[in-house]
PDB file of C-alpha atoms and ligand atoms in Angstrom:
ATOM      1  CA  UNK A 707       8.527  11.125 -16.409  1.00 79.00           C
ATOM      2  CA  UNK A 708      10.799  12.641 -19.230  1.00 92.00           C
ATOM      3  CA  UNK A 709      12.420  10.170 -21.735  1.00 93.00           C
ATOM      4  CA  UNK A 710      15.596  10.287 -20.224  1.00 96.00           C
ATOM      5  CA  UNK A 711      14.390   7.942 -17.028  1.00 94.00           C
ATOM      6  CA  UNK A 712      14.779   4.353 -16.974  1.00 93.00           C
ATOM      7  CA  UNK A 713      12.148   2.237 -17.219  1.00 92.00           C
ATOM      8  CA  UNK A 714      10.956   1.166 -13.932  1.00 93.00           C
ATOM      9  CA  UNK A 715      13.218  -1.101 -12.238  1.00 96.00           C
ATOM     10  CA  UNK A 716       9.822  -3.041 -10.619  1.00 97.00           C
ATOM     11  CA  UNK A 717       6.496  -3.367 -12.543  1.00 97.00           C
ATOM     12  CA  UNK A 718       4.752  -2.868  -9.061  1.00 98.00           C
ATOM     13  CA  UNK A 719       6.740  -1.459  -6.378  1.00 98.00           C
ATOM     14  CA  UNK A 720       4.140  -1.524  -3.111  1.00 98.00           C
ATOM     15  CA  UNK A 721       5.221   0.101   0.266  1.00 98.00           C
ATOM     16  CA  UNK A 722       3.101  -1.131   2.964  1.00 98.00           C
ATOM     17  CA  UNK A 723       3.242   0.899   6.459  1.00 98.00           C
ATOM     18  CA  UNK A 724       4.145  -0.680   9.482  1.00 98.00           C
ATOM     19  CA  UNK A 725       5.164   1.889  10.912  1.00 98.00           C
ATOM     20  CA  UNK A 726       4.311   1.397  15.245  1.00 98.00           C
ATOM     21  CA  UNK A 727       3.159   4.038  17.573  1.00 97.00           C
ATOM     22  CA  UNK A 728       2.525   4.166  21.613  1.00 97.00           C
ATOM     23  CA  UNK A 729      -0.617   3.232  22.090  1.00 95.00           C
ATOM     24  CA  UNK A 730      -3.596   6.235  22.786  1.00 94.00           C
ATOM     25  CA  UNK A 731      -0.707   8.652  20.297  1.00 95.00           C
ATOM     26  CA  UNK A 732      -3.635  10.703  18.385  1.00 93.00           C
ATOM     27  CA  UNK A 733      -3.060   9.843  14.712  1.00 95.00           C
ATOM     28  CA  UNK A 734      -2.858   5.826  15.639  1.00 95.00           C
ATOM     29  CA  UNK A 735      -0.205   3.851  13.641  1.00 97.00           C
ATOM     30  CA  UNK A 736      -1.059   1.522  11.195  1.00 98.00           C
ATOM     31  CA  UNK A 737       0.854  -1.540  12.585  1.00 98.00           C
ATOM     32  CA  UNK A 738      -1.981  -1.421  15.236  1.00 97.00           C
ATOM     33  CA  UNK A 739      -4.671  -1.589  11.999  1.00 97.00           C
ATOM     34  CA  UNK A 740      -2.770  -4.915  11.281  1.00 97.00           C
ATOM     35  CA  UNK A 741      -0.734  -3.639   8.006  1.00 98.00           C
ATOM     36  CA  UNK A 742       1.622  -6.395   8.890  1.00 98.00           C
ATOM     37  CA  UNK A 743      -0.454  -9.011   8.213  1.00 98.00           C
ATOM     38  CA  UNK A 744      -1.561  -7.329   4.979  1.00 98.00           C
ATOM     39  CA  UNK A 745       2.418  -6.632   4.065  1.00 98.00           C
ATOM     40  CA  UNK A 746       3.132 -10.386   5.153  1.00 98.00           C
ATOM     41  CA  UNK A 747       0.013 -11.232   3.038  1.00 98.00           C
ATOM     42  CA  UNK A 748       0.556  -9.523   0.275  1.00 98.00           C
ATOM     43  CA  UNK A 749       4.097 -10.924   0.110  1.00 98.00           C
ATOM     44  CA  UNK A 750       3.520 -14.295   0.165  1.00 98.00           C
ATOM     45  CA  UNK A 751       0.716 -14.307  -2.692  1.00 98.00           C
ATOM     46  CA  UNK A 752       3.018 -12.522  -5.049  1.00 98.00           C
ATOM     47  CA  UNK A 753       5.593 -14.998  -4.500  1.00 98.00           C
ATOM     48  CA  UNK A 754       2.937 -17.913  -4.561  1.00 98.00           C
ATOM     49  CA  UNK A 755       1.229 -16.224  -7.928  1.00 98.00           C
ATOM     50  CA  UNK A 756       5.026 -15.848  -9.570  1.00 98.00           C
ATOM     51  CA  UNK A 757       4.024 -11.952  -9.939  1.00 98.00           C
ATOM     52  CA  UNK A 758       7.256 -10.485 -11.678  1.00 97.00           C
ATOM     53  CA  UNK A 759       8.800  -7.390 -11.347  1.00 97.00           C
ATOM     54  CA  UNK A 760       7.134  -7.144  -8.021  1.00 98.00           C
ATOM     55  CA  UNK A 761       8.545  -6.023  -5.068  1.00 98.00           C
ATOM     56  CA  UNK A 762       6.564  -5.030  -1.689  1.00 98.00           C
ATOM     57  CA  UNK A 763       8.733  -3.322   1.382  1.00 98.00           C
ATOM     58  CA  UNK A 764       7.878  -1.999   4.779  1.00 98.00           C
ATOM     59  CA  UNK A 765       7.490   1.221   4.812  1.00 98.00           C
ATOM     60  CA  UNK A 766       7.886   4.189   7.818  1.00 98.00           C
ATOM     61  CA  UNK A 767       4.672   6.363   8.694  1.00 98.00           C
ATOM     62  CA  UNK A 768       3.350   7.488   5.032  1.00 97.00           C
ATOM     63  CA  UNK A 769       1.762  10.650   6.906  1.00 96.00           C
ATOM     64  CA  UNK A 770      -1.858   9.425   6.420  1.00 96.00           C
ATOM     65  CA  UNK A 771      -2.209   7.451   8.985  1.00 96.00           C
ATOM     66  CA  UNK A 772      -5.857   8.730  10.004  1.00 95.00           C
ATOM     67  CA  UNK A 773      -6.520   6.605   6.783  1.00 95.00           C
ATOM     68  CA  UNK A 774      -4.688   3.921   7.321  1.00 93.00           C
ATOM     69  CA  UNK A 775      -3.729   1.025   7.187  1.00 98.00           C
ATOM     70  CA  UNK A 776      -2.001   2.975   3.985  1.00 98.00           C
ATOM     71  CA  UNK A 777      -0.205   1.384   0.807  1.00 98.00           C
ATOM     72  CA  UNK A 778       0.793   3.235  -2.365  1.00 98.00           C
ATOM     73  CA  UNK A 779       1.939   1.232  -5.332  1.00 98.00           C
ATOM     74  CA  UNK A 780       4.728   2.772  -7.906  1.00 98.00           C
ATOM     75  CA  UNK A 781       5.270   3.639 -10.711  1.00 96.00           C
ATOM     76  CA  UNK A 782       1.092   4.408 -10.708  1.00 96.00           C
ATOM     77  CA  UNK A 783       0.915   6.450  -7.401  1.00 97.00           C
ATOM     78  CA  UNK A 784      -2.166   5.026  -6.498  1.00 98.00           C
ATOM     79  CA  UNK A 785      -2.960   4.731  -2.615  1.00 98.00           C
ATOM     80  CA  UNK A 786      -5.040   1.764  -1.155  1.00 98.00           C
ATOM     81  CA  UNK A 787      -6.447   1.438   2.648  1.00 98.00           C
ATOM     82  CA  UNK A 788      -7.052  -2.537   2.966  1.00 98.00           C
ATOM     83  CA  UNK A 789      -8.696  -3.776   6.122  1.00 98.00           C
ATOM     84  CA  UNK A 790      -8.494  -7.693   5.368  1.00 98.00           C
ATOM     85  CA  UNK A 791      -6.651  -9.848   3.197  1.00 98.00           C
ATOM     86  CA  UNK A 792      -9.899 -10.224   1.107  1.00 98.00           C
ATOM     87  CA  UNK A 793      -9.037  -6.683   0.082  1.00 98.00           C
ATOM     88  CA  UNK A 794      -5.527  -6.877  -0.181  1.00 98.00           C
ATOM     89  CA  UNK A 795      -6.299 -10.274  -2.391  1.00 98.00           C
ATOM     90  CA  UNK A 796      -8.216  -8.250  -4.511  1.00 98.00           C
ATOM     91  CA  UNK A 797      -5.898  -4.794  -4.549  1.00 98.00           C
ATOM     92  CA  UNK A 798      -3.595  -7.968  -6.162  1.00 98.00           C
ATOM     93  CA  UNK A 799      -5.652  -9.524  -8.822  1.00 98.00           C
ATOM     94  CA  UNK A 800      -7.557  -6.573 -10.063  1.00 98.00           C
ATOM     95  CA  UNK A 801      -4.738  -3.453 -10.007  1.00 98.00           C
ATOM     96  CA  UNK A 802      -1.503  -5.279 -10.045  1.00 98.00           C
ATOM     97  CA  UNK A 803      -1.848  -8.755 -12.101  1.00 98.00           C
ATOM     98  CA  UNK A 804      -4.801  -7.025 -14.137  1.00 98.00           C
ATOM     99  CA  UNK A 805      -3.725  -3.714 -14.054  1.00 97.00           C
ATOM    100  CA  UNK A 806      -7.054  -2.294 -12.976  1.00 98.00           C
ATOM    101  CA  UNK A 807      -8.327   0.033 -10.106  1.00 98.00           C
ATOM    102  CA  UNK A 808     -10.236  -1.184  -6.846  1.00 98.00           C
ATOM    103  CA  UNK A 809     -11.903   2.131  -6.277  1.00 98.00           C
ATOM    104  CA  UNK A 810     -13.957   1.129  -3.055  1.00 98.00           C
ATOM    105  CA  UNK A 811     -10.603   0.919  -1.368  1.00 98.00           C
ATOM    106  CA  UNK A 812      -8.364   4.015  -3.069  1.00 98.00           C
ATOM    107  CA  UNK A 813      -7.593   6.673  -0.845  1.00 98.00           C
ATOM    108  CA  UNK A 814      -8.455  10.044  -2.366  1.00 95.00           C
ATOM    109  CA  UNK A 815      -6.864  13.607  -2.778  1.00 94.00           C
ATOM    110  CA  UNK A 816      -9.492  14.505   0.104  1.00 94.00           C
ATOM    111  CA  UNK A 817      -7.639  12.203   2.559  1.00 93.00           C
ATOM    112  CA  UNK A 818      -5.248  14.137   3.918  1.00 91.00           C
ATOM    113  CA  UNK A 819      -3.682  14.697   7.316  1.00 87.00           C
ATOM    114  CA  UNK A 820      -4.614  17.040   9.896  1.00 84.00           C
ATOM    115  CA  UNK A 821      -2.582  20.707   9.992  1.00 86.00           C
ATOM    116  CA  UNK A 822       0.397  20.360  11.924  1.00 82.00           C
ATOM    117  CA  UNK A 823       1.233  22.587  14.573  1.00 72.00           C
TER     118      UNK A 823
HETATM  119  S1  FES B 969       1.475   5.296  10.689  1.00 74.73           S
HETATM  120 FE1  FES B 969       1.050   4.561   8.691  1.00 74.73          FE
HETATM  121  S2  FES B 969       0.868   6.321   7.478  1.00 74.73           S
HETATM  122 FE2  FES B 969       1.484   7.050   9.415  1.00 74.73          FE
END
C-alpha cells in the first residue's frame, strides 16, 4: 500500500470458491468440497450479525484447489480452508468481527499447487 490508495472500500472483502469441475478432473473443485454452503453460510451470518463493510462474492478456481475448499479475505490476504460451518462460524467471529487469526484453518505459503505442464 502507498499513501496514495484509498482506504479500502470493504473492511472484509471474502471471495469464496465455487468454482465446479467434472467429476474424477485431478485437482477436484471446491464446489464438490461444499464451498457453497460455506459462501451461502457465511453470507447470511454477516447479514444476520450486521457485520459492516463486509462483502463476500463467489469466486472462480483460486488455483489451490488441492487445498480447498479455499477463501482469502482482503485487504489482510489471509487464506482459510473451512470444512463446516463450525469453522466458517469461527473464521467470522475470531478474524473478521475480532480481527484475529484462526491458525488451525489458514492455508500456508507451503500450500501450493502442483507444476503445471
Ligand atoms: S477449484 Fe477452488 S481453488 Fe480451484
Amino acid at each position: 500500500m502507498t499513501d496514495a490508495d484509498p482506504t479500502p472500500f470493504y473492511a472484509a472483502h471474502i471471495f469464496v470458491c465455487t468454482n465446479r469441475r467434472q467429476e474424477g478432473h485431478p485437482r477436484g473443485c471446491c464446489a464438490a468440497a461444499g464451498s457453497e454452503k460455506l459462501r451461502d453460510y457465511m453470507k447470511a451470518r454477516a447479514k444476520e450479525l450486521k457485520v459492516a463493510r463486509i462483502r463476500v462474492n463467489s469466486a472462480g478456481c483460486l488455483d489451490r484447489c488441492e487445498f480447498g475448499p479455499a477463501m482469502v479475505i482482503y485487504p489482510e490476504g489471509v487464506w482459510y480452508r473451512p470444512k463446516t460451518v463450525e469453522d466458517v462460524e469461527e473464521i467470522l467471529q475470531v478474524h473478521v468481527i475480532g480481527g484475529g487469526r484462526v491458525p488451525r484453518l489458514m492455508l500456508t505459503e507451503k500450500d501450493v499447487p502442483p507444476p503445471k505442464g
